[in-house]
């Protein structure tokens, strides 16, 4: 990722197209549960996996294991950005 981003005289960012990072989404609505949880977590992959695992433990009663985090990671989707 570039770190030399700046502003052009026309108000646009220089190098902005190279700095875009795909954000990941974890959406509880895609996993059936008796709670009908509607939480959605969006961000960089590692922070989403961490937050989703913490949510699964504190709200849904799962155990924080490597298997849980692997399952969360496998279910992540790329954030859909409107055109």
Backbone as XML, in Angstrom:
<?xml version="1.0"?>
<chain id="A" units="angstrom">
  <residue number="1" name="UNK">
    <atom name="N" x="0.846" y="-1.171" z="0.000"/>
    <atom name="CA" x="0.000" y="0.000" z="0.000"/>
    <atom name="C" x="0.893" y="1.236" z="0.000"/>
  </residue>
  <residue number="2" name="UNK">
    <atom name="N" x="0.482" y="2.245" z="-0.729"/>
    <atom name="CA" x="1.253" y="3.488" z="-0.779"/>
    <atom name="C" x="1.008" y="4.320" z="0.464"/>
  </residue>
  <residue number="3" name="UNK">
    <atom name="N" x="2.026" y="5.047" z="0.854"/>
    <atom name="CA" x="1.875" y="5.954" z="1.996"/>
    <atom name="C" x="2.085" y="7.392" z="1.568"/>
  </residue>
  <residue number="4" name="UNK">
    <atom name="N" x="2.380" y="7.632" z="0.284"/>
    <atom name="CA" x="2.660" y="8.981" z="-0.192"/>
    <atom name="C" x="1.420" y="9.633" z="-0.809"/>
  </residue>
  <residue number="5" name="UNK">
    <atom name="N" x="0.278" y="9.415" z="-0.191"/>
    <atom name="CA" x="-0.954" y="9.997" z="-0.700"/>
    <atom name="C" x="-1.017" y="11.479" z="-0.369"/>
  </residue>
  <residue number="6" name="UNK">
    <atom name="N" x="-1.573" y="12.222" z="-1.259"/>
    <atom name="CA" x="-1.735" y="13.647" z="-1.031"/>
    <atom name="C" x="-2.914" y="14.158" z="-1.829"/>
  </residue>
  <residue number="7" name="UNK">
    <atom name="N" x="-3.051" y="15.463" z="-1.867"/>
    <atom name="CA" x="-4.163" y="16.069" z="-2.587"/>
    <atom name="C" x="-3.642" y="16.810" z="-3.806"/>
  </residue>
  <residue number="8" name="UNK">
    <atom name="N" x="-4.344" y="16.634" z="-4.914"/>
    <atom name="CA" x="-4.030" y="17.394" z="-6.121"/>
    <atom name="C" x="-4.741" y="18.735" z="-6.035"/>
  </residue>
  <residue number="9" name="UNK">
    <atom name="N" x="-4.341" y="19.650" z="-6.910"/>
    <atom name="CA" x="-4.977" y="20.964" z="-6.935"/>
    <atom name="C" x="-6.453" y="20.916" z="-7.279"/>
  </residue>
  <residue number="10" name="UNK">
    <atom name="N" x="-6.903" y="19.840" z="-7.949"/>
    <atom name="CA" x="-8.317" y="19.743" z="-8.324"/>
    <atom name="C" x="-9.171" y="19.082" z="-7.236"/>
  </residue>
  <residue number="11" name="UNK">
    <atom name="N" x="-8.567" y="18.826" z="-6.072"/>
    <atom name="CA" x="-9.326" y="18.271" z="-4.950"/>
    <atom name="C" x="-9.371" y="16.755" z="-4.911"/>
  </residue>
  <residue number="12" name="UNK">
    <atom name="N" x="-8.690" y="16.093" z="-5.836"/>
    <atom name="CA" x="-8.665" y="14.636" z="-5.816"/>
    <atom name="C" x="-7.384" y="14.152" z="-5.142"/>
  </residue>
  <residue number="13" name="UNK">
    <atom name="N" x="-7.416" y="12.900" z="-4.681"/>
    <atom name="CA" x="-6.260" y="12.322" z="-4.000"/>
    <atom name="C" x="-5.262" y="11.800" z="-5.019"/>
  </residue>
  <residue number="14" name="UNK">
    <atom name="N" x="-3.988" y="11.959" z="-4.746"/>
    <atom name="CA" x="-2.951" y="11.355" z="-5.587"/>
    <atom name="C" x="-2.693" y="9.959" z="-5.076"/>
  </residue>
  <residue number="15" name="UNK">
    <atom name="N" x="-2.588" y="9.004" z="-5.974"/>
    <atom name="CA" x="-2.294" y="7.634" z="-5.588"/>
    <atom name="C" x="-3.431" y="6.921" z="-4.888"/>
  </residue>
  <residue number="16" name="UNK">
    <atom name="N" x="-4.603" y="7.512" z="-4.821"/>
    <atom name="CA" x="-5.713" y="6.928" z="-4.071"/>
    <atom name="C" x="-6.116" y="5.565" z="-4.612"/>
  </residue>
  <residue number="17" name="UNK">
    <atom name="N" x="-6.034" y="5.377" z="-5.929"/>
    <atom name="CA" x="-6.439" y="4.098" z="-6.494"/>
    <atom name="C" x="-5.532" y="2.961" z="-6.027"/>
  </residue>
  <residue number="18" name="UNK">
    <atom name="N" x="-4.310" y="3.250" z="-5.640"/>
    <atom name="CA" x="-3.397" y="2.224" z="-5.173"/>
    <atom name="C" x="-3.545" y="1.961" z="-3.679"/>
  </residue>
  <residue number="19" name="UNK">
    <atom name="N" x="-4.206" y="2.839" z="-2.960"/>
    <atom name="CA" x="-4.305" y="2.712" z="-1.513"/>
    <atom name="C" x="-5.571" y="1.990" z="-1.069"/>
  </residue>
  <residue number="20" name="UNK">
    <atom name="N" x="-6.445" y="1.678" z="-1.990"/>
    <atom name="CA" x="-7.710" y="1.052" z="-1.632"/>
    <atom name="C" x="-7.446" y="-0.370" z="-1.151"/>
  </residue>
  <residue number="21" name="UNK">
    <atom name="N" x="-7.970" y="-0.694" z="0.033"/>
    <atom name="CA" x="-7.830" y="-2.028" z="0.587"/>
    <atom name="C" x="-9.225" y="-2.628" z="0.667"/>
  </residue>
  <residue number="22" name="UNK">
    <atom name="N" x="-9.364" y="-3.866" z="0.222"/>
    <atom name="CA" x="-10.664" y="-4.519" z="0.275"/>
    <atom name="C" x="-11.015" y="-4.804" z="1.722"/>
  </residue>
  <residue number="23" name="UNK">
    <atom name="N" x="-12.150" y="-4.265" z="2.138"/>
    <atom name="CA" x="-12.628" y="-4.543" z="3.483"/>
    <atom name="C" x="-13.447" y="-5.819" z="3.458"/>
  </residue>
  <residue number="24" name="UNK">
    <atom name="N" x="-13.471" y="-6.518" z="4.575"/>
    <atom name="CA" x="-14.196" y="-7.776" z="4.702"/>
    <atom name="C" x="-15.435" y="-7.569" z="5.563"/>
  </residue>
  <residue number="25" name="UNK">
    <atom name="N" x="-16.423" y="-8.435" z="5.353"/>
    <atom name="CA" x="-17.692" y="-8.336" z="6.071"/>
    <atom name="C" x="-18.020" y="-9.685" z="6.706"/>
  </residue>
  <residue number="26" name="UNK">
    <atom name="N" x="-18.369" y="-9.662" z="7.987"/>
    <atom name="CA" x="-18.929" y="-10.815" z="8.692"/>
    <atom name="C" x="-20.357" y="-10.422" z="9.052"/>
  </residue>
  <residue number="27" name="UNK">
    <atom name="N" x="-21.321" y="-11.209" z="8.624"/>
    <atom name="CA" x="-22.738" y="-10.873" z="8.822"/>
    <atom name="C" x="-23.437" y="-12.032" z="9.518"/>
  </residue>
  <residue number="28" name="UNK">
    <atom name="N" x="-23.878" y="-11.807" z="10.745"/>
    <atom name="CA" x="-24.545" y="-12.860" z="11.525"/>
    <atom name="C" x="-25.834" y="-13.344" z="10.849"/>
  </residue>
  <residue number="29" name="UNK">
    <atom name="N" x="-26.439" y="-12.526" z="10.038"/>
    <atom name="CA" x="-27.688" y="-12.940" z="9.383"/>
    <atom name="C" x="-27.458" y="-14.112" z="8.435"/>
  </residue>
  <residue number="30" name="UNK">
    <atom name="N" x="-26.224" y="-14.330" z="8.000"/>
    <atom name="CA" x="-25.924" y="-15.430" z="7.086"/>
    <atom name="C" x="-25.718" y="-16.760" z="7.813"/>
  </residue>
  <residue number="31" name="UNK">
    <atom name="N" x="-25.665" y="-16.712" z="9.134"/>
    <atom name="CA" x="-25.493" y="-17.918" z="9.943"/>
    <atom name="C" x="-26.756" y="-18.138" z="10.761"/>
  </residue>
  <residue number="32" name="UNK">
    <atom name="N" x="-27.481" y="-19.197" z="10.487"/>
    <atom name="CA" x="-28.739" y="-19.430" z="11.224"/>
    <atom name="C" x="-28.500" y="-19.536" z="12.729"/>
  </residue>
  <residue number="33" name="UNK">
    <atom name="N" x="-29.355" y="-18.877" z="13.492"/>
    <atom name="CA" x="-29.291" y="-18.982" z="14.949"/>
    <atom name="C" x="-30.680" y="-18.735" z="15.522"/>
  </residue>
  <residue number="34" name="UNK">
    <atom name="N" x="-30.890" y="-19.207" z="16.731"/>
    <atom name="CA" x="-32.177" y="-19.010" z="17.387"/>
    <atom name="C" x="-32.357" y="-17.557" z="17.826"/>
  </residue>
  <residue number="35" name="UNK">
    <atom name="N" x="-31.254" y="-16.790" z="17.868"/>
    <atom name="CA" x="-31.304" y="-15.400" z="18.326"/>
    <atom name="C" x="-31.708" y="-14.431" z="17.224"/>
  </residue>
  <residue number="36" name="UNK">
    <atom name="N" x="-31.658" y="-14.874" z="15.962"/>
    <atom name="CA" x="-31.908" y="-13.973" z="14.834"/>
    <atom name="C" x="-31.034" y="-12.726" z="14.919"/>
  </residue>
  <residue number="37" name="UNK">
    <atom name="N" x="-29.768" y="-12.934" z="15.189"/>
    <atom name="CA" x="-28.805" y="-11.845" z="15.334"/>
    <atom name="C" x="-28.633" y="-11.119" z="14.005"/>
  </residue>
  <residue number="38" name="UNK">
    <atom name="N" x="-28.537" y="-9.800" z="14.061"/>
    <atom name="CA" x="-28.423" y="-8.993" z="12.848"/>
    <atom name="C" x="-27.103" y="-8.223" z="12.771"/>
  </residue>
  <residue number="39" name="UNK">
    <atom name="N" x="-26.150" y="-8.555" z="13.623"/>
    <atom name="CA" x="-24.889" y="-7.816" z="13.651"/>
    <atom name="C" x="-24.092" y="-8.024" z="12.366"/>
  </residue>
  <residue number="40" name="UNK">
    <atom name="N" x="-23.539" y="-6.935" z="11.842"/>
    <atom name="CA" x="-22.620" y="-6.977" z="10.713"/>
    <atom name="C" x="-21.349" y="-6.258" z="11.130"/>
  </residue>
  <residue number="41" name="UNK">
    <atom name="N" x="-20.204" y="-6.875" z="10.855"/>
    <atom name="CA" x="-18.906" y="-6.309" z="11.208"/>
    <atom name="C" x="-18.121" y="-6.121" z="9.916"/>
  </residue>
  <residue number="42" name="UNK">
    <atom name="N" x="-17.574" y="-4.930" z="9.723"/>
    <atom name="CA" x="-16.830" y="-4.622" z="8.505"/>
    <atom name="C" x="-15.496" y="-3.992" z="8.862"/>
  </residue>
  <residue number="43" name="UNK">
    <atom name="N" x="-14.453" y="-4.398" z="8.156"/>
    <atom name="CA" x="-13.132" y="-3.815" z="8.370"/>
    <atom name="C" x="-12.070" y="-4.652" z="7.693"/>
  </residue>
  <residue number="44" name="UNK">
    <atom name="N" x="-10.820" y="-4.468" z="8.100"/>
    <atom name="CA" x="-9.735" y="-5.282" z="7.574"/>
    <atom name="C" x="-9.891" y="-6.704" z="8.105"/>
  </residue>
  <residue number="45" name="UNK">
    <atom name="N" x="-9.438" y="-7.672" z="7.334"/>
    <atom name="CA" x="-9.705" y="-9.079" z="7.633"/>
    <atom name="C" x="-9.376" y="-9.483" z="9.062"/>
  </residue>
  <residue number="46" name="UNK">
    <atom name="N" x="-8.191" y="-9.170" z="9.544"/>
    <atom name="CA" x="-7.806" y="-9.612" z="10.883"/>
    <atom name="C" x="-8.674" y="-9.001" z="11.972"/>
  </residue>
  <residue number="47" name="UNK">
    <atom name="N" x="-9.028" y="-7.721" z="11.835"/>
    <atom name="CA" x="-9.861" y="-7.108" z="12.868"/>
    <atom name="C" x="-11.287" y="-7.641" z="12.820"/>
  </residue>
  <residue number="48" name="UNK">
    <atom name="N" x="-11.772" y="-8.001" z="11.637"/>
    <atom name="CA" x="-13.117" y="-8.570" z="11.534"/>
    <atom name="C" x="-13.149" y="-9.970" z="12.138"/>
  </residue>
  <residue number="49" name="UNK">
    <atom name="N" x="-12.125" y="-10.774" z="11.855"/>
    <atom name="CA" x="-12.066" y="-12.120" z="12.438"/>
    <atom name="C" x="-12.031" y="-12.021" z="13.959"/>
  </residue>
  <residue number="50" name="UNK">
    <atom name="N" x="-11.196" y="-11.136" z="14.481"/>
    <atom name="CA" x="-11.093" y="-10.973" z="15.938"/>
    <atom name="C" x="-12.425" y="-10.532" z="16.545"/>
  </residue>
  <residue number="51" name="UNK">
    <atom name="N" x="-13.037" y="-9.501" z="15.968"/>
    <atom name="CA" x="-14.297" y="-8.974" z="16.512"/>
    <atom name="C" x="-15.433" y="-9.980" z="16.377"/>
  </residue>
  <residue number="52" name="UNK">
    <atom name="N" x="-15.487" y="-10.683" z="15.253"/>
    <atom name="CA" x="-16.546" y="-11.671" z="15.047"/>
    <atom name="C" x="-16.389" y="-12.845" z="16.009"/>
  </residue>
  <residue number="53" name="UNK">
    <atom name="N" x="-15.150" y="-13.260" z="16.260"/>
    <atom name="CA" x="-14.915" y="-14.342" z="17.218"/>
    <atom name="C" x="-15.312" y="-13.899" z="18.625"/>
  </residue>
  <residue number="54" name="UNK">
    <atom name="N" x="-14.951" y="-12.687" z="19.002"/>
    <atom name="CA" x="-15.340" y="-12.163" z="20.319"/>
    <atom name="C" x="-16.856" y="-12.087" z="20.440"/>
  </residue>
  <residue number="55" name="UNK">
    <atom name="N" x="-17.529" y="-11.687" z="19.380"/>
    <atom name="CA" x="-18.992" y="-11.628" z="19.369"/>
    <atom name="C" x="-19.587" y="-13.028" z="19.504"/>
  </residue>
  <residue number="56" name="UNK">
    <atom name="N" x="-19.029" y="-13.991" z="18.756"/>
    <atom name="CA" x="-19.527" y="-15.366" z="18.806"/>
    <atom name="C" x="-19.405" y="-15.940" z="20.215"/>
  </residue>
  <residue number="57" name="UNK">
    <atom name="N" x="-18.335" y="-15.575" z="20.908"/>
    <atom name="CA" x="-18.119" y="-16.056" z="22.274"/>
    <atom name="C" x="-19.060" y="-15.357" z="23.252"/>
  </residue>
  <residue number="58" name="UNK">
    <atom name="N" x="-19.084" y="-14.029" z="23.233"/>
    <atom name="CA" x="-19.828" y="-13.279" z="24.249"/>
    <atom name="C" x="-21.340" y="-13.301" z="24.039"/>
  </residue>
  <residue number="59" name="UNK">
    <atom name="N" x="-21.790" y="-13.393" z="22.807"/>
    <atom name="CA" x="-23.232" y="-13.340" z="22.545"/>
    <atom name="C" x="-23.819" y="-14.711" z="22.254"/>
  </residue>
  <residue number="60" name="UNK">
    <atom name="N" x="-23.102" y="-15.515" z="21.480"/>
    <atom name="CA" x="-23.655" y="-16.791" z="21.038"/>
    <atom name="C" x="-23.152" y="-17.986" z="21.837"/>
  </residue>
  <residue number="61" name="UNK">
    <atom name="N" x="-22.237" y="-17.761" z="22.792"/>
    <atom name="CA" x="-21.793" y="-18.819" z="23.689"/>
    <atom name="C" x="-20.807" y="-19.815" z="23.098"/>
  </residue>
  <residue number="62" name="UNK">
    <atom name="N" x="-20.179" y="-19.460" z="21.973"/>
    <atom name="CA" x="-19.170" y="-20.346" z="21.386"/>
    <atom name="C" x="-17.873" y="-20.252" z="22.181"/>
  </residue>
  <residue number="63" name="UNK">
    <atom name="N" x="-17.003" y="-21.218" z="21.971"/>
    <atom name="CA" x="-15.679" y="-21.216" z="22.584"/>
    <atom name="C" x="-14.700" y="-20.608" z="21.581"/>
  </residue>
  <residue number="64" name="UNK">
    <atom name="N" x="-13.809" y="-19.734" z="22.043"/>
    <atom name="CA" x="-12.844" y="-19.088" z="21.153"/>
    <atom name="C" x="-11.718" y="-20.065" z="20.850"/>
  </residue>
  <residue number="65" name="UNK">
    <atom name="N" x="-11.832" y="-20.696" z="19.689"/>
    <atom name="CA" x="-10.835" y="-21.690" z="19.276"/>
    <atom name="C" x="-10.306" y="-21.327" z="17.896"/>
  </residue>
  <residue number="66" name="UNK">
    <atom name="N" x="-9.232" y="-22.000" z="17.516"/>
    <atom name="CA" x="-8.694" y="-21.813" z="16.171"/>
    <atom name="C" x="-9.726" y="-22.236" z="15.127"/>
  </residue>
  <residue number="67" name="UNK">
    <atom name="N" x="-10.514" y="-23.261" z="15.445"/>
    <atom name="CA" x="-11.536" y="-23.733" z="14.516"/>
    <atom name="C" x="-12.624" y="-22.680" z="14.314"/>
  </residue>
  <residue number="68" name="UNK">
    <atom name="N" x="-13.028" y="-22.016" z="15.395"/>
    <atom name="CA" x="-14.038" y="-20.953" z="15.287"/>
    <atom name="C" x="-13.518" y="-19.835" z="14.400"/>
  </residue>
  <residue number="69" name="UNK">
    <atom name="N" x="-12.288" y="-19.399" z="14.635"/>
    <atom name="CA" x="-11.720" y="-18.309" z="13.835"/>
    <atom name="C" x="-11.554" y="-18.717" z="12.372"/>
  </residue>
  <residue number="70" name="UNK">
    <atom name="N" x="-11.214" y="-19.981" z="12.127"/>
    <atom name="CA" x="-11.114" y="-20.461" z="10.744"/>
    <atom name="C" x="-12.483" y="-20.452" z="10.074"/>
  </residue>
  <residue number="71" name="UNK">
    <atom name="N" x="-13.518" y="-20.837" z="10.817"/>
    <atom name="CA" x="-14.877" y="-20.818" z="10.281"/>
    <atom name="C" x="-15.308" y="-19.386" z="9.968"/>
  </residue>
  <residue number="72" name="UNK">
    <atom name="N" x="-15.020" y="-18.464" z="10.883"/>
    <atom name="CA" x="-15.348" y="-17.049" z="10.662"/>
    <atom name="C" x="-14.627" y="-16.552" z="9.410"/>
  </residue>
  <residue number="73" name="UNK">
    <atom name="N" x="-13.341" y="-16.838" z="9.309"/>
    <atom name="CA" x="-12.545" y="-16.383" z="8.159"/>
    <atom name="C" x="-13.106" y="-16.940" z="6.843"/>
  </residue>
  <residue number="74" name="UNK">
    <atom name="N" x="-13.516" y="-18.186" z="6.857"/>
    <atom name="CA" x="-14.043" y="-18.829" z="5.643"/>
    <atom name="C" x="-15.356" y="-18.199" z="5.193"/>
  </residue>
  <residue number="75" name="UNK">
    <atom name="N" x="-16.108" y="-17.648" z="6.129"/>
    <atom name="CA" x="-17.412" y="-17.062" z="5.808"/>
    <atom name="C" x="-17.328" y="-15.587" z="5.421"/>
  </residue>
  <residue number="76" name="UNK">
    <atom name="N" x="-16.165" y="-14.963" z="5.544"/>
    <atom name="CA" x="-16.038" y="-13.537" z="5.217"/>
    <atom name="C" x="-16.299" y="-13.291" z="3.746"/>
  </residue>
  <residue number="77" name="UNK">
    <atom name="N" x="-16.886" y="-12.154" z="3.472"/>
    <atom name="CA" x="-17.116" y="-11.717" z="2.096"/>
    <atom name="C" x="-16.466" y="-10.365" z="1.898"/>
  </residue>
  <residue number="78" name="UNK">
    <atom name="N" x="-16.142" y="-10.043" z="0.663"/>
    <atom name="CA" x="-15.642" y="-8.707" z="0.359"/>
    <atom name="C" x="-16.788" y="-7.711" z="0.502"/>
  </residue>
  <residue number="79" name="UNK">
    <atom name="N" x="-16.462" y="-6.535" z="1.005"/>
    <atom name="CA" x="-17.465" y="-5.490" z="1.128"/>
    <atom name="C" x="-17.885" y="-5.049" z="-0.271"/>
  </residue>
  <residue number="80" name="UNK">
    <atom name="N" x="-19.187" y="-4.922" z="-0.468"/>
    <atom name="CA" x="-19.700" y="-4.446" z="-1.742"/>
    <atom name="C" x="-19.814" y="-2.932" z="-1.686"/>
  </residue>
  <residue number="81" name="UNK">
    <atom name="N" x="-19.048" y="-2.263" z="-2.511"/>
    <atom name="CA" x="-19.012" y="-0.806" z="-2.512"/>
    <atom name="C" x="-19.854" y="-0.312" z="-3.681"/>
  </residue>
  <residue number="82" name="UNK">
    <atom name="N" x="-20.797" y="0.602" z="-3.414"/>
    <atom name="CA" x="-21.621" y="1.117" z="-4.503"/>
    <atom name="C" x="-20.770" y="1.833" z="-5.555"/>
  </residue>
  <residue number="83" name="UNK">
    <atom name="N" x="-21.124" y="1.646" z="-6.800"/>
    <atom name="CA" x="-20.370" y="2.268" z="-7.889"/>
    <atom name="C" x="-20.680" y="3.753" z="-8.012"/>
  </residue>
</chain>
